[in-house]
PDB file of C-alpha atoms in Angstrom:
ATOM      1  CA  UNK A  16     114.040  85.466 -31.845  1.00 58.00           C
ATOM      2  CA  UNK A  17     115.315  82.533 -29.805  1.00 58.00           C
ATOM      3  CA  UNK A  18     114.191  84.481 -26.629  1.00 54.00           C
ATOM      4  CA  UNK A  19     110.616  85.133 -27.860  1.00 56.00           C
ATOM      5  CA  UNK A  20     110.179  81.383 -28.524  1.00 63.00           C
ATOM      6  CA  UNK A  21     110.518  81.369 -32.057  1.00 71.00           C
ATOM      7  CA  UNK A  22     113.420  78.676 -32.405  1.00 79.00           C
ATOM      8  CA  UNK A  23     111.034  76.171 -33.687  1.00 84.00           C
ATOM      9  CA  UNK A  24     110.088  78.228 -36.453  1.00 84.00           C
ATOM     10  CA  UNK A  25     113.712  79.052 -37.472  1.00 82.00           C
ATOM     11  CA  UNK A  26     114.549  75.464 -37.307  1.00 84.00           C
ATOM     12  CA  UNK A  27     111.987  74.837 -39.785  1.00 85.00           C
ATOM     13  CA  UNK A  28     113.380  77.182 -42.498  1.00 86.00           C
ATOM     14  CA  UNK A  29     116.822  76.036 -41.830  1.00 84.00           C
ATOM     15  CA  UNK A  30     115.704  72.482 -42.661  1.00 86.00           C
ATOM     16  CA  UNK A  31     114.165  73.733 -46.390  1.00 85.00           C
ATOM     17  CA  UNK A  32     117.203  74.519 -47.108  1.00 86.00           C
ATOM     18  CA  UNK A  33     118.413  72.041 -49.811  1.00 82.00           C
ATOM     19  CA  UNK A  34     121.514  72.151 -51.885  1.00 83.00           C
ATOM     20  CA  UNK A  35     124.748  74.101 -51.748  1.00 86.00           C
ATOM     21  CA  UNK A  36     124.539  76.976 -49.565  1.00 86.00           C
ATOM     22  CA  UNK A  37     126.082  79.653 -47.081  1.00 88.00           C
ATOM     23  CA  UNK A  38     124.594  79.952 -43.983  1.00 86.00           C
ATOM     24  CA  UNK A  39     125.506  83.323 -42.028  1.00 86.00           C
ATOM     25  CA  UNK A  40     124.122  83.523 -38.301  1.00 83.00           C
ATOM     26  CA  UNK A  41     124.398  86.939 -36.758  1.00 81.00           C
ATOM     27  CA  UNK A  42     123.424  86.961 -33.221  1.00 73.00           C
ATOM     28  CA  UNK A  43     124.523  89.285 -30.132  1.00 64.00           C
ATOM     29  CA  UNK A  44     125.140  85.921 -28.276  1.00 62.00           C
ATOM     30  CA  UNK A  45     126.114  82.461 -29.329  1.00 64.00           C
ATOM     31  CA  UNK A  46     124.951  80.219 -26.531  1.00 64.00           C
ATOM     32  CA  UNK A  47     121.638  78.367 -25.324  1.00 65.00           C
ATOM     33  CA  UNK A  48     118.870  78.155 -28.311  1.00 72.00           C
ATOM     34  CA  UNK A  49     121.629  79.511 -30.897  1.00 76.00           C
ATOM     35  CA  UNK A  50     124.364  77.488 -29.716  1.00 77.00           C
ATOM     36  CA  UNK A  51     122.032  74.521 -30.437  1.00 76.00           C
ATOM     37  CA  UNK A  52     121.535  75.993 -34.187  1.00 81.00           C
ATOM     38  CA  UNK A  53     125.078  76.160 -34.550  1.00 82.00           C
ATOM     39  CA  UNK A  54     125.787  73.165 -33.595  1.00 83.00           C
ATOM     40  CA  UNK A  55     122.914  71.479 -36.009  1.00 83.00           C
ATOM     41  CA  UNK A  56     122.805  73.308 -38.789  1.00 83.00           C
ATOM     42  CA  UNK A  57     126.285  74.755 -39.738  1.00 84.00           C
ATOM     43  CA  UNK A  58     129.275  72.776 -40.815  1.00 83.00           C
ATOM     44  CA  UNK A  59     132.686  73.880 -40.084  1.00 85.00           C
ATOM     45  CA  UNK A  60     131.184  77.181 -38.903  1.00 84.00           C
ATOM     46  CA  UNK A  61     133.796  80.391 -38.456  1.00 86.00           C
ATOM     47  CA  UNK A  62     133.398  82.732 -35.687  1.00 81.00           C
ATOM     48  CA  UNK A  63     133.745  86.262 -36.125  1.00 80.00           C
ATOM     49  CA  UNK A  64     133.060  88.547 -33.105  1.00 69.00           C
ATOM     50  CA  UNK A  65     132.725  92.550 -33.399  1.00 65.00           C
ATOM     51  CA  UNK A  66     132.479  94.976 -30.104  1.00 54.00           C
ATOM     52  CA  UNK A  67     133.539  92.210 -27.473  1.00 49.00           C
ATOM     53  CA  UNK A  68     131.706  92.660 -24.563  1.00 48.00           C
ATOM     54  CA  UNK A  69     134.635  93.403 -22.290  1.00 46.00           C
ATOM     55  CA  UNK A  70     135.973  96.091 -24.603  1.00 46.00           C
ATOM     56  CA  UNK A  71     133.045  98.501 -23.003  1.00 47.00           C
ATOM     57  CA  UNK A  72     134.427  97.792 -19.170  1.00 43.00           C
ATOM     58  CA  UNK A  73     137.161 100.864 -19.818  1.00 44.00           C
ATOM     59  CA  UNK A  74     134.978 103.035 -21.344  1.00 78.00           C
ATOM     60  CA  UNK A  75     132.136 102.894 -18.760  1.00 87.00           C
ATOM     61  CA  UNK A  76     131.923 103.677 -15.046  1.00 93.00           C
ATOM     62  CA  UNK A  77     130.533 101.205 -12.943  1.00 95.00           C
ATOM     63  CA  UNK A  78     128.539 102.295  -9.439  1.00 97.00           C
ATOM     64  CA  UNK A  79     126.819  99.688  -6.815  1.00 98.00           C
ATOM     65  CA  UNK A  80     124.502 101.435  -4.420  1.00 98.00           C
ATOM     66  CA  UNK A  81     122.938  99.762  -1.776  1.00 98.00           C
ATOM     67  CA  UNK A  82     118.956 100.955  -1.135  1.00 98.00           C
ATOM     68  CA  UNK A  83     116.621  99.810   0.970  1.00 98.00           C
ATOM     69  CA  UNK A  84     113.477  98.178  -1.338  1.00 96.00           C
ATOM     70  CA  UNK A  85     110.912 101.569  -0.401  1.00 97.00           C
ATOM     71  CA  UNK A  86     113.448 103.984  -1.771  1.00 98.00           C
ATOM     72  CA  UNK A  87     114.587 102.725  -4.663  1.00 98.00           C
ATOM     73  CA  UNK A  88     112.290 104.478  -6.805  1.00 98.00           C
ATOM     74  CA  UNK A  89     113.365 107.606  -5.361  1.00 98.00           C
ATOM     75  CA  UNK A  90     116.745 106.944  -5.786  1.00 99.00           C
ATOM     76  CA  UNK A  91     116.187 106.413  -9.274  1.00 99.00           C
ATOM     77  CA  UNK A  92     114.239 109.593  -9.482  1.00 98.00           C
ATOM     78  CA  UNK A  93     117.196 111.456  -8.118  1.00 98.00           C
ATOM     79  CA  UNK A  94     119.962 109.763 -10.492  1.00 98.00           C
ATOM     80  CA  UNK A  95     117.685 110.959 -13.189  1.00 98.00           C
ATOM     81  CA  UNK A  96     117.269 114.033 -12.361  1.00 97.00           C
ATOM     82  CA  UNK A  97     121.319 114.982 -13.163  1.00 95.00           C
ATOM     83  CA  UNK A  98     121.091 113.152 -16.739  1.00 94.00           C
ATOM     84  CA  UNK A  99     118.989 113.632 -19.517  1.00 93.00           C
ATOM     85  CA  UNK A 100     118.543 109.975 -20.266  1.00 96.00           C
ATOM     86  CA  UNK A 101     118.202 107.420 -18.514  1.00 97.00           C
ATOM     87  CA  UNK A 102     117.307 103.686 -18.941  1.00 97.00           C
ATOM     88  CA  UNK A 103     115.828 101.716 -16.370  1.00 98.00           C
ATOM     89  CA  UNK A 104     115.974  97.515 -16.488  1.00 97.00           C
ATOM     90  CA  UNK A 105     113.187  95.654 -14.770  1.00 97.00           C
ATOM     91  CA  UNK A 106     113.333  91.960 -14.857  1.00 94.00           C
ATOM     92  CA  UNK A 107     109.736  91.872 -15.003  1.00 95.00           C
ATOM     93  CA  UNK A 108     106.997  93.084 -17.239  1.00 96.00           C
ATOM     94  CA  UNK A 109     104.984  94.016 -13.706  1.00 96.00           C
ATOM     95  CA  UNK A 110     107.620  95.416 -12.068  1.00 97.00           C
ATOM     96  CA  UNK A 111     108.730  97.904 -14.818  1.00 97.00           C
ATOM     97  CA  UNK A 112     104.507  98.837 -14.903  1.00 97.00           C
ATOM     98  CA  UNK A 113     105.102  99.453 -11.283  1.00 98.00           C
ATOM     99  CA  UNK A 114     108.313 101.589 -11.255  1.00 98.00           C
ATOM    100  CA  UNK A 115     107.201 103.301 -14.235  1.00 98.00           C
ATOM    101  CA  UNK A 116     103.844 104.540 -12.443  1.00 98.00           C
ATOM    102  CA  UNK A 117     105.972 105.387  -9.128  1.00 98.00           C
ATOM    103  CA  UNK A 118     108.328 107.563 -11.325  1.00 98.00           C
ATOM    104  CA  UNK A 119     105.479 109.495 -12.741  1.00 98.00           C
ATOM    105  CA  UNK A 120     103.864 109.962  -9.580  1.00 98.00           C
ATOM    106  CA  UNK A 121     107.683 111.373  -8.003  1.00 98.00           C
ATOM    107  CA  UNK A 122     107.202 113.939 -11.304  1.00 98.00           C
ATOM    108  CA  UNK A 123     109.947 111.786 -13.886  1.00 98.00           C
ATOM    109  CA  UNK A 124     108.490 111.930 -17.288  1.00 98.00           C
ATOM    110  CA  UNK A 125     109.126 108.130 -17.877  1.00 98.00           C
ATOM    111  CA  UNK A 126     107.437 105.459 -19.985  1.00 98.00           C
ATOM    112  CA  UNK A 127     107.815 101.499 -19.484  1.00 96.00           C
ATOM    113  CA  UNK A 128     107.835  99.175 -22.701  1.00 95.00           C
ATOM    114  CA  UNK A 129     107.533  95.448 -22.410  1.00 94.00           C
ATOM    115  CA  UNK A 130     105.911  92.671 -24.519  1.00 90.00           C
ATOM    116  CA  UNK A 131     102.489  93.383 -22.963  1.00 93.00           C
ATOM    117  CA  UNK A 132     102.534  96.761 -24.641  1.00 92.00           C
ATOM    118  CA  UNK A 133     101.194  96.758 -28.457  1.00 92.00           C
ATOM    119  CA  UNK A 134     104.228  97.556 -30.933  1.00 90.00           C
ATOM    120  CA  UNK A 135     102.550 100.637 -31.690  1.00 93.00           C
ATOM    121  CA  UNK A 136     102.615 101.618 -28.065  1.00 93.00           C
ATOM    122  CA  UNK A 137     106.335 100.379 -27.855  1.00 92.00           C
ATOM    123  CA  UNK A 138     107.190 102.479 -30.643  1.00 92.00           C
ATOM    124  CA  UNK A 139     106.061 105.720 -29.545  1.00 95.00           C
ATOM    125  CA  UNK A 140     107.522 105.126 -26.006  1.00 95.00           C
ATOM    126  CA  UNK A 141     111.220 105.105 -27.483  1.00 93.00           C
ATOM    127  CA  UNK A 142     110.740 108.122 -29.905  1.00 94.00           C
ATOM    128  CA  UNK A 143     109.400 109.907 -27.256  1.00 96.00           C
ATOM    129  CA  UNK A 144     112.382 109.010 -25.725  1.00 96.00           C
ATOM    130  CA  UNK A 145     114.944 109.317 -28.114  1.00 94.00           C
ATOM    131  CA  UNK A 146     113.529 113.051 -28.929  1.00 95.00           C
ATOM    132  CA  UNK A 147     113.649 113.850 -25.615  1.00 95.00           C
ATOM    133  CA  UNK A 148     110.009 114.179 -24.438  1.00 97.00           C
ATOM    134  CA  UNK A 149     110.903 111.371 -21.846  1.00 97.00           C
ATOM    135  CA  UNK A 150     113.855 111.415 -19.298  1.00 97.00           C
ATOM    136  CA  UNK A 151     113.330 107.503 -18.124  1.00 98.00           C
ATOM    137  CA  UNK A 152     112.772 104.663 -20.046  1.00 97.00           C
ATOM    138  CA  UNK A 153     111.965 101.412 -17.786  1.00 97.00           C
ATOM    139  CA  UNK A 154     112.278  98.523 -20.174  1.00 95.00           C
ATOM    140  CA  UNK A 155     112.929  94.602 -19.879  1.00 93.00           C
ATOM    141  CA  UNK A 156     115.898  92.953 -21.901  1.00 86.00           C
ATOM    142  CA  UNK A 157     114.046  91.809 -24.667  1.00 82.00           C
ATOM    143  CA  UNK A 158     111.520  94.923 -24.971  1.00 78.00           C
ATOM    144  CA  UNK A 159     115.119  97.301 -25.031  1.00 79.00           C
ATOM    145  CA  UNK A 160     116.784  95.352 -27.846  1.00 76.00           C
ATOM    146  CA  UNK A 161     117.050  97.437 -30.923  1.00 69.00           C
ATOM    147  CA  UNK A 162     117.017 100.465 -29.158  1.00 81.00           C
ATOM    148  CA  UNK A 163     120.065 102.439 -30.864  1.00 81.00           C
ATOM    149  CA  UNK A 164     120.594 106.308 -28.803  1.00 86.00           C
ATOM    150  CA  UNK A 165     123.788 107.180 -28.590  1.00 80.00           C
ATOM    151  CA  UNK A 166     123.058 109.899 -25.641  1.00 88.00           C
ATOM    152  CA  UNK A 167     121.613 107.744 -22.943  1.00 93.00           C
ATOM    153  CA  UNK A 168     124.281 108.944 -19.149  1.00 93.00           C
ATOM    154  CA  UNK A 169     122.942 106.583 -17.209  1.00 96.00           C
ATOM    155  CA  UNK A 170     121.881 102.498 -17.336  1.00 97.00           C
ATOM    156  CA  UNK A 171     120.044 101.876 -13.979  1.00 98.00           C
ATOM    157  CA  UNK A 172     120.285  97.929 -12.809  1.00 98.00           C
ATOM    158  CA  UNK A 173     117.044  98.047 -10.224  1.00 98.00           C
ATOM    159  CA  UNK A 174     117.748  94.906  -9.600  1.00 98.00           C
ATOM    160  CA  UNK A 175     121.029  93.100  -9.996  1.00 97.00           C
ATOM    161  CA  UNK A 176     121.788  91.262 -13.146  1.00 96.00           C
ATOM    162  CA  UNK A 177     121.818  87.652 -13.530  1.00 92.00           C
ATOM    163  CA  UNK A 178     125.395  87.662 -14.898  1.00 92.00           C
ATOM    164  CA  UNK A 179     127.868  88.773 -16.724  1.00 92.00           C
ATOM    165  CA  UNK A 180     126.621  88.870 -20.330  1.00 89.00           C
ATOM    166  CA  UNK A 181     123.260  89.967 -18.986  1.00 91.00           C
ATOM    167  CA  UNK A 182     125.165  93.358 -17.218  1.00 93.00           C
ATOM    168  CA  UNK A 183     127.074  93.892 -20.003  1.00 90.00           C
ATOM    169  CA  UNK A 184     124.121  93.833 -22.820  1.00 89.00           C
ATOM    170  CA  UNK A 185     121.947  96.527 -20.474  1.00 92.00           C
ATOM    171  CA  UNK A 186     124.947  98.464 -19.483  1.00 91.00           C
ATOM    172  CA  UNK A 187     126.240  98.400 -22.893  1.00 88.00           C
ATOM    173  CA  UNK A 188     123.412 101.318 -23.898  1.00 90.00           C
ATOM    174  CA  UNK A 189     125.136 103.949 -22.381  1.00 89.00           C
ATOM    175  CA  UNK A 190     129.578 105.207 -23.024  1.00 83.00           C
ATOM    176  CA  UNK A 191     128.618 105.575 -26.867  1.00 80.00           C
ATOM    177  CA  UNK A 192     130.229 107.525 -29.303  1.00 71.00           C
ATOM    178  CA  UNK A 193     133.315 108.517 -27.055  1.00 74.00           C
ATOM    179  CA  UNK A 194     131.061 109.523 -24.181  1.00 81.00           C
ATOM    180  CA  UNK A 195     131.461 108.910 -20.588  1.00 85.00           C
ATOM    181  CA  UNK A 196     128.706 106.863 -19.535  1.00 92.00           C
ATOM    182  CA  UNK A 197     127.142 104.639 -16.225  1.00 95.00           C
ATOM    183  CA  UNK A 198     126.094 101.428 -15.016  1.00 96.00           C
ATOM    184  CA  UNK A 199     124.384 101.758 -11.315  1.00 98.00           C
ATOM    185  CA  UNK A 200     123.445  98.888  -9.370  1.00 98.00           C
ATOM    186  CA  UNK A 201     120.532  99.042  -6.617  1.00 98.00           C
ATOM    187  CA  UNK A 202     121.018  96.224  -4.530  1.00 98.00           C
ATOM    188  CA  UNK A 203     119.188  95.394  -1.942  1.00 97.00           C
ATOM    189  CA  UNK A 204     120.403  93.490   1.408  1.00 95.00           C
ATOM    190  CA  UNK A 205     120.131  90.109  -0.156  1.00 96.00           C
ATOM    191  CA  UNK A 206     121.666  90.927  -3.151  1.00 97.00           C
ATOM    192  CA  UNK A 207     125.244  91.937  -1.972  1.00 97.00           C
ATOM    193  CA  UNK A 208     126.191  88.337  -3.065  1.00 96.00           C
ATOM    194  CA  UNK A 209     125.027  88.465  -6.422  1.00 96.00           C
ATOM    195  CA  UNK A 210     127.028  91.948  -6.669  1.00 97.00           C
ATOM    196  CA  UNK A 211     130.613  90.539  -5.934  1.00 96.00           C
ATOM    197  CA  UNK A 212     129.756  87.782  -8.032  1.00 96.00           C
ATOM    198  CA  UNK A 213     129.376  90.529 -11.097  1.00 96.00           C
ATOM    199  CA  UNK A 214     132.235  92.453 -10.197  1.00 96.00           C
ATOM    200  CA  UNK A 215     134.405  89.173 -10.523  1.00 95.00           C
ATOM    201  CA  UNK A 216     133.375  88.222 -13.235  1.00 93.00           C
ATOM    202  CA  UNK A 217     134.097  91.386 -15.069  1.00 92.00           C
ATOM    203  CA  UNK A 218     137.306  91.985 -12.800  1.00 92.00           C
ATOM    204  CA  UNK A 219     136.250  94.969 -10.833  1.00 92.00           C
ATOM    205  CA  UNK A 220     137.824  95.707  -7.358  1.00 90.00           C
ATOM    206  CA  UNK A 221     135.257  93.489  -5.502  1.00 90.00           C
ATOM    207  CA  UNK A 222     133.801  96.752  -3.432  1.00 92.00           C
ATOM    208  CA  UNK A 223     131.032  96.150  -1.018  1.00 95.00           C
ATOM    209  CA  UNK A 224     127.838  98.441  -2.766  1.00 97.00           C
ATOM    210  CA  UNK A 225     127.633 101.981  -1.096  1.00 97.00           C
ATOM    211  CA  UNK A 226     124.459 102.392   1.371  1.00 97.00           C
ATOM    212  CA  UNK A 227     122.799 105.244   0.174  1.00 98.00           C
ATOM    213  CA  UNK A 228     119.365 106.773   0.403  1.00 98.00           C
ATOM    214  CA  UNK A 229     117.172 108.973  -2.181  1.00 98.00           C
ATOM    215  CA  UNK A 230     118.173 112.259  -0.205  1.00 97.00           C
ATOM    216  CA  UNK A 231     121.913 111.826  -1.414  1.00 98.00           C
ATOM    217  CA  UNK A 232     122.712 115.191  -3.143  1.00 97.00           C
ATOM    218  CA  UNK A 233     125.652 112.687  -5.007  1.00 97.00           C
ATOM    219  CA  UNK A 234     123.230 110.627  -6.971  1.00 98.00           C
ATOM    220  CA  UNK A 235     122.322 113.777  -9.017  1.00 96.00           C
ATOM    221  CA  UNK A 236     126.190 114.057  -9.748  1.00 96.00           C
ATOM    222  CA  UNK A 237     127.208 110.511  -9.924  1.00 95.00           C
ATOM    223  CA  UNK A 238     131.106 111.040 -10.044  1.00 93.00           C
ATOM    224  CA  UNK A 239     131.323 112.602  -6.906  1.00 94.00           C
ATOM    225  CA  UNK A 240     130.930 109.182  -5.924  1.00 92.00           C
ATOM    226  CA  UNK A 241     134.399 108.587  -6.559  1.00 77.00           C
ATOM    227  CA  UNK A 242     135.202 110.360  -4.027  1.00 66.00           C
ATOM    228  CA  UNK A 243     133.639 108.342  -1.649  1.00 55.00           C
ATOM    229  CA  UNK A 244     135.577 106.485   1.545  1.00 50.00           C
TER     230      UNK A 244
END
């Protein structure tokens, strides 16, 4: 709620609150607008945290591919092609409208969901998904929150994320219920910074991303990846 502006508005109810009480906040995050909340409105407050985001590092596979910025699409298309879900983050409302009409066009059944898009729309977009109708979902951060499938293989970064906490919340929709799962990168030239900057944070070997192009037989088998060098 913080994210879609609506901190003034919880402010407000917090300050009708009169009289003994309990205040619970339950929040994926606890810093910027909800830190502030926090801070102003609870006394004494007790932290309890569930699902730590570094608990999913073991559990997922992590690949950085370096593209050039006309294939990535195609790249995408290919890593799709060996899954049968795949979600695709976009840190723009255009740019997912973009990759999700280039997808269609390379043959992907894939959908984009965003704020533009009426809830309605939204809504049939991920049960399309989740029943299997689509193969691609290209969604922003705060369009994919609340989406619960436990079968996605792959989480496709097209473009770095900003940090940490950012990687981990996308990535964190794929290595569900005891299943091997991946978070791919697609970095451009002038993103290789950004990339090492990720990996140290979450204590990866600091790798240099692997130059690859859409014709790659491995990105339809992502492990053989391991293999490479």
């Amino acid at each position: 709620m913080a994210d879609d502006g609506f901190t003034p508005q919880v402010e407000w109810i917090l300050r009708k609150v009169t009289g003994e009480h309990q205040t619970m906040l339950f929040s994926a995050t606890l810093d910027g607008d909800v830190a502030h909340l926090v801070t102003r409105y609870m006394k004494d407050p007790v932290e309890v945290a569930i699902d730590a985001a570094n608990d999913t590092v073991g559990t997922m596979h992590h690949l950085f591919l370096a593209v050039h910025h006309m294939d990535k699409d195609r790249v995408v298309a290919s890593i799709a092609s060996g899954v049968l879900k795949t979600i695709v983050f976009c840190q723009t409302k255009r740019t997912c409208d973009r990759v999700e009409g280039n997808l269609q066009d390379l043959g992907v059944k894939a959908s984009a969901i965003h704020g533009d898009l009426a809830q309605a729309a939204r809504e049939r977009a991920l049960k399309r998904f989740t029943d299997g109708e689509l193969s691609v979902l290209v969604a922003t951060d705060v369009a994919a929150r609340g989406i619960d499938v436990d079968d996605i293989g792959v989480v496709v970064h097209y473009e770095p994320a900003g940090d940490v906490k950012d990687y981990l919340h996308r990535s964190g929709r794929t290595a569900r219920a005891g299943r091997d799962g991946w978070a791919v990168t697609l970095a451009e030239y002038n993103q290789h910074t950004q990339v090492r900057i990720l990996q140290r944070g979450m204590r990866l070997d600091p790798t240099p991303p692997i130059e690859v192009f859409s014709n790659n037989p491995k990105l339809k088998h992502l492990p053989d990846f391991h293999n490479e060098g």
